CSV table of C-alpha atoms in Angstrom, one decimal:
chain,number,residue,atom,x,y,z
H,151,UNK,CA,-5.9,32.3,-23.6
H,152,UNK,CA,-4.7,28.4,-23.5
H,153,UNK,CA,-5.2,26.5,-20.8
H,154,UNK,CA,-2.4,25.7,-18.3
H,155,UNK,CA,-1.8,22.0,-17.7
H,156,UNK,CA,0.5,20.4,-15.7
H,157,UNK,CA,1.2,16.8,-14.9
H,158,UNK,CA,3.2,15.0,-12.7
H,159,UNK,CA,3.9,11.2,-11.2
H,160,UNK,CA,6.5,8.5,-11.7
H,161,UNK,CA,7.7,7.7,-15.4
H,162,UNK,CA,5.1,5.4,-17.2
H,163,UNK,CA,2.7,4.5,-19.6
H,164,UNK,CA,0.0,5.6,-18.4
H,165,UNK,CA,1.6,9.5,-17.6
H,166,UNK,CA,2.9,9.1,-21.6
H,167,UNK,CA,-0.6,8.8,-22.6
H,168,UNK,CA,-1.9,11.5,-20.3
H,169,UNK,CA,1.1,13.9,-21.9
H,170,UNK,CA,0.3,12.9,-25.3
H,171,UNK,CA,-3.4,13.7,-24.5
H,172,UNK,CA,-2.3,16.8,-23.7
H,173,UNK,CA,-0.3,17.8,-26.0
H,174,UNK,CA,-3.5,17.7,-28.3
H,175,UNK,CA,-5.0,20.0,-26.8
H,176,UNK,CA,-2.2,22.9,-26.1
H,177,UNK,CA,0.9,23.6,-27.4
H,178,UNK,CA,3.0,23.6,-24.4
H,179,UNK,CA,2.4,21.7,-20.9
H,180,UNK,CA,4.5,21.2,-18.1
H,181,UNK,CA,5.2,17.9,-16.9
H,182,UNK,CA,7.3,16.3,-14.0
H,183,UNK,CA,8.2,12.9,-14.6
H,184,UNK,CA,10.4,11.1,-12.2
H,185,UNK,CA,12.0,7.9,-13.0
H,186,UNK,CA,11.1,4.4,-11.2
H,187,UNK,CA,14.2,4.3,-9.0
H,188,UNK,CA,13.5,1.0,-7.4
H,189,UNK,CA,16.0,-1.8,-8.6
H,190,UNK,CA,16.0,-3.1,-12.2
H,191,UNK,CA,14.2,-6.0,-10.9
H,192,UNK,CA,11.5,-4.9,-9.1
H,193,UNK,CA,10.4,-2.9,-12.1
H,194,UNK,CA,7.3,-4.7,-13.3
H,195,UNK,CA,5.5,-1.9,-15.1
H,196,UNK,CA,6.9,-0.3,-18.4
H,197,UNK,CA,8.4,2.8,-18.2
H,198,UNK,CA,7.5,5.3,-20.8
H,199,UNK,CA,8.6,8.6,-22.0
H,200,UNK,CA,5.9,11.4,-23.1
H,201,UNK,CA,6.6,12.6,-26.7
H,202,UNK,CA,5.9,16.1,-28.2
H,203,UNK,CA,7.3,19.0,-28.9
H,204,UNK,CA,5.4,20.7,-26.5
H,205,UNK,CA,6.5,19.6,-23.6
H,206,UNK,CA,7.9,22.0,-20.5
H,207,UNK,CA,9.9,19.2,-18.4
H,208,UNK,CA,10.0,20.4,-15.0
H,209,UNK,CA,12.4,19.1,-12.0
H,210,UNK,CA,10.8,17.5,-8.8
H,211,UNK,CA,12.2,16.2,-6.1
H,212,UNK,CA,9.2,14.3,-4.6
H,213,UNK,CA,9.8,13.5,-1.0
H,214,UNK,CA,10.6,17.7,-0.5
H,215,UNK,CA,8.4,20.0,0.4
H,216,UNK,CA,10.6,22.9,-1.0
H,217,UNK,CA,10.3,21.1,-4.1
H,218,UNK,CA,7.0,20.8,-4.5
H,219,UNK,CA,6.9,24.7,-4.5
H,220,UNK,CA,9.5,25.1,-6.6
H,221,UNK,CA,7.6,22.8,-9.1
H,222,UNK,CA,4.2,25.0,-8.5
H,223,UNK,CA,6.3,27.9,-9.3
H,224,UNK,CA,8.1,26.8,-11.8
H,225,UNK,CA,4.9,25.8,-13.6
H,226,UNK,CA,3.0,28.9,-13.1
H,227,UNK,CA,6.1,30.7,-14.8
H,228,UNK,CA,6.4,28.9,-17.5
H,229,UNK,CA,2.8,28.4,-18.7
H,230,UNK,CA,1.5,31.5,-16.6
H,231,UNK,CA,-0.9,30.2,-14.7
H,232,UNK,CA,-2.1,26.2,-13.9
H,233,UNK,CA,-5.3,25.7,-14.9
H,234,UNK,CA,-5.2,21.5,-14.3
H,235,UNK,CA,-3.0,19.8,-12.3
H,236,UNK,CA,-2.7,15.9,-13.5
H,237,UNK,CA,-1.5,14.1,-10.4
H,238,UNK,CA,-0.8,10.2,-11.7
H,239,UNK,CA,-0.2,7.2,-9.2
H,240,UNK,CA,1.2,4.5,-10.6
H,241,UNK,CA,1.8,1.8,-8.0
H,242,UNK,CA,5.1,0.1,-7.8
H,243,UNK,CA,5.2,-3.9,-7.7
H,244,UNK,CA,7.2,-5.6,-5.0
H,245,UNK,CA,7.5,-9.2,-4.8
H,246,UNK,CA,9.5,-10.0,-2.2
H,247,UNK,CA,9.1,-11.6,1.3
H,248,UNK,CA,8.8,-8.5,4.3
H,249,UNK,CA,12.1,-10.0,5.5
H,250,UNK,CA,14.0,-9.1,2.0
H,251,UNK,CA,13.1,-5.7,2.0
H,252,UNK,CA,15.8,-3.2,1.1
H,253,UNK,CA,15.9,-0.4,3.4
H,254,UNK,CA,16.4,2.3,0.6
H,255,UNK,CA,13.2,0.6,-1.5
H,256,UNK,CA,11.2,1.5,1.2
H,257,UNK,CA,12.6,4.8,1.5
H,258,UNK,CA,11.9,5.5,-2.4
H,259,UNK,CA,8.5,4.4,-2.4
H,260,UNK,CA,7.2,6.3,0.9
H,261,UNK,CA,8.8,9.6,-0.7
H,262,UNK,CA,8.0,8.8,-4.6
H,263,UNK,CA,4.6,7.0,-4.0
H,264,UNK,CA,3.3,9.1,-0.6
H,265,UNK,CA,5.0,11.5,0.7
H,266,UNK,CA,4.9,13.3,-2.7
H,267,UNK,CA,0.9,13.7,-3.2
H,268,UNK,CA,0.7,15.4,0.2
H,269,UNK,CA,3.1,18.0,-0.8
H,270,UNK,CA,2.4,18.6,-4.0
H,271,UNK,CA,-1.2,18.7,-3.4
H,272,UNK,CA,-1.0,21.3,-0.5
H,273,UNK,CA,0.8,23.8,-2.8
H,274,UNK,CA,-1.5,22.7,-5.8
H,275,UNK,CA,-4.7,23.8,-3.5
H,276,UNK,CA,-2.8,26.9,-2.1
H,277,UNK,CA,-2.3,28.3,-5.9
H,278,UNK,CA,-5.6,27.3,-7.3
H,279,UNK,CA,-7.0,29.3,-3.7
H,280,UNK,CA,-5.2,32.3,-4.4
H,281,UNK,CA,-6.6,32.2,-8.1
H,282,UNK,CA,-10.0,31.6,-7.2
H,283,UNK,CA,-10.1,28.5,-9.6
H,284,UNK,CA,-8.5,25.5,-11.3
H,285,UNK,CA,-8.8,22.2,-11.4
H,286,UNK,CA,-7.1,19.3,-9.3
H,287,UNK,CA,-7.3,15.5,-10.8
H,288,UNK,CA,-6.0,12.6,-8.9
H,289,UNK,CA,-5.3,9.6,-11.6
H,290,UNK,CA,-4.9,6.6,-9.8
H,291,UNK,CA,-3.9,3.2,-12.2
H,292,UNK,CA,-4.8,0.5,-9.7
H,293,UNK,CA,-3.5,-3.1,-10.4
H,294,UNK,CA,-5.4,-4.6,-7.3
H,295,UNK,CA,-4.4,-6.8,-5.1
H,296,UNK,CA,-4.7,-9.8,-7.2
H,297,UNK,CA,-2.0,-12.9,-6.7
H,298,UNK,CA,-1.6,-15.6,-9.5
H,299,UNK,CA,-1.0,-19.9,-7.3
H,300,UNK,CA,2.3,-19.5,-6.1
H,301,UNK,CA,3.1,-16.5,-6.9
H,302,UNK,CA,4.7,-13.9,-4.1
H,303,UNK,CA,1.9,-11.7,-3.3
H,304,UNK,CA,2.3,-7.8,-3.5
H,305,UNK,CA,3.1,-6.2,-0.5
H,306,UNK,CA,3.8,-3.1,-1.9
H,307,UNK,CA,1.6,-2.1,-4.7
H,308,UNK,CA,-1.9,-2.5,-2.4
H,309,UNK,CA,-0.2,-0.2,0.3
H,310,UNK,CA,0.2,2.3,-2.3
H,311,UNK,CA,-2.7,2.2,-3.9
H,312,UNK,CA,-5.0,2.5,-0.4
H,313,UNK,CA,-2.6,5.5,1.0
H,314,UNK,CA,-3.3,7.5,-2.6
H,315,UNK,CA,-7.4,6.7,-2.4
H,316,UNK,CA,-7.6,7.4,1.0
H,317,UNK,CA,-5.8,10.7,0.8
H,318,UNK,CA,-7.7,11.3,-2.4
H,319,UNK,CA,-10.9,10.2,-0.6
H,320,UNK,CA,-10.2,12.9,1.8
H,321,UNK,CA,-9.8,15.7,-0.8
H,322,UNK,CA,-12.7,15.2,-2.0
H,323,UNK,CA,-14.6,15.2,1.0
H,324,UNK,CA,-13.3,18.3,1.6
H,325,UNK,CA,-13.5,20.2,-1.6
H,326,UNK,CA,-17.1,21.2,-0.9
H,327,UNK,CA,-17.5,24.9,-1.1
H,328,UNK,CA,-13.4,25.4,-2.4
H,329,UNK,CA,-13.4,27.9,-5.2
H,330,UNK,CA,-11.6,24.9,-7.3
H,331,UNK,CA,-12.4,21.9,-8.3
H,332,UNK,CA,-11.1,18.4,-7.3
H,333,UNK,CA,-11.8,15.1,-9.3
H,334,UNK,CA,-10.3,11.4,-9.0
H,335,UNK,CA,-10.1,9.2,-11.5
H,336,UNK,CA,-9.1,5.6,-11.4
H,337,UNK,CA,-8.9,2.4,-14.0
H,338,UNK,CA,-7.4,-1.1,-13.7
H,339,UNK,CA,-4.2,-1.2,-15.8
H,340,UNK,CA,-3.5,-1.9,-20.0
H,341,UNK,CA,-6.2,0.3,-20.9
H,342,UNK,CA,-3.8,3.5,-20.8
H,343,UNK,CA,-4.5,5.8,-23.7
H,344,UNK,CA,-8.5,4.8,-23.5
H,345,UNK,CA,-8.6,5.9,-19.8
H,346,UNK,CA,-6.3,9.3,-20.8
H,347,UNK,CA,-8.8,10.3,-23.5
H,348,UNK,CA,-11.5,9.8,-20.7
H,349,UNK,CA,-9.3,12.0,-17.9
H,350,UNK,CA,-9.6,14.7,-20.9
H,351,UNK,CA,-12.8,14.7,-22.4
H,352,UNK,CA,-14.3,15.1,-18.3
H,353,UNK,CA,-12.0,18.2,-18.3
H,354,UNK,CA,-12.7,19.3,-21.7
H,355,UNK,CA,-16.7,19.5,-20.5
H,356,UNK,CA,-15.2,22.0,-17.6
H,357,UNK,CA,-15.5,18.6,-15.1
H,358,UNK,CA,-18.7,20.7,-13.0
H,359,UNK,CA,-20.7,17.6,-12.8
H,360,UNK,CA,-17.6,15.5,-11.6
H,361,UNK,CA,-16.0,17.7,-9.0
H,362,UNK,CA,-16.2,15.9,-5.6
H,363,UNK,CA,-16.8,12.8,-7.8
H,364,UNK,CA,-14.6,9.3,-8.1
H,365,UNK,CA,-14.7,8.4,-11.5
H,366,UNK,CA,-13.8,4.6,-12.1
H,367,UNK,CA,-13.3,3.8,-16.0
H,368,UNK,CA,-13.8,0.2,-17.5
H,369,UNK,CA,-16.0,-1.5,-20.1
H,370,UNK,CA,-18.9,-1.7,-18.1
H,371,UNK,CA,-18.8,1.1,-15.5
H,372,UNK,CA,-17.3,5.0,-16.3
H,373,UNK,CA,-18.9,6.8,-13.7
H,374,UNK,CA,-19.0,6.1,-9.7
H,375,UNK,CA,-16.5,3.9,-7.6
């Protein structure tokens, strides 16, 4: 019996190279990919699109609850059952002064880049529960909070990236004695497909000795955060 895998986050490179790691390994996964819908120029990461024929593309609304279930359902009737869920965080960059904010930026990142793991993960936990198993993964692609001279610093990005590693934090804290497993994973960014083959190959190994764990990837440190 094949594994169920779902993913799901904002359209990017580094949820393409989780898909395409996944489509290695089974011959169909879900996946719901929502485009960055902030405006054209606040877009400072590259939008990618997962390739394969194996790919289940799922509708989510993220800032719903209703949706999320729907998406939980729809998966587990697609695939049959979710073995993985793939949540990926890809923080948005704003460079703008607080005062030039646009109301309906705000808006989208709260419900894309917040709102959305809260939901999701409640009905995520609430399927693996009722099968007695599964695996959650939170994939964070942190940027820092790192500011060039004279440059505008993030004010958005950072916020992001603490909300999703704080709320990860906390699921993790409190997956002790869950009859699923919950992992996090997090990596600084341009290293996309090497950290995706590293997301896989700790859930190809069954991810025991990383449940409960942060796992940080880089050149000089893999495990531990």
């Amino acid at each position: 019996m094949t594994r169920g895998i779902l993913i799901a986050g904002i359209e990017s490179s580094l949820s393409a190279a989780i898909a395409a790691e996944a489509g290695k390994r089974v011959e169909q996964y879900a996946a719901a990919f929502i485009p960055n819908k902030l405006a054209a120029p606040l877009r400072e990461r590259a939008a990618a699109q997962p390739a394969g024929s194996g790919l289940i593309p799922l509708a989510w609304n993220p800032g719903s609850p209703i949706s999320a279930r729907t998406l939980v359902l729809a998966a587990e009737n697609r695939l049959e059952h979710i073995d993985q869920a793939i949540l990926v965080c890809t923080p948005p960059s704003l460079r703008r002064q607080a005062e030039e904010f646009a109301p309906a930026d705000i808006d989208t990142v709260v419900n894309d880049h917040v709102k959305s793991w809260f939901f999701l993960a409640k009905e995520l936990s609430a399927a693996f529960k009722a099968r007695n198993g599964g695996t959650l993964a939170l994939v964070l692609s942190d940027a820092g909070t790192g500011t060039e001279k004279g440059e505008i610093p993030d004010l958005m990005g950072p916020s992001v990236s603490a909300s999703f590693s704080a709320f990860a934090g906390g699921l993790l804290a409190s997956s002790v004695g869950k009859p699923y497993m919950t992992m996090a994973f997090s990596c600084g960014t341009g290293e996309d497909a090497a950290f995706a083959a590293f997301i896989f190959k700790i859930l190809d190994e069954g991810g025991r000795r990383a449940s409960g764990k942060w796992l940080r990837y880089g050149r000089f440190s893999l495990f531990g955060r």
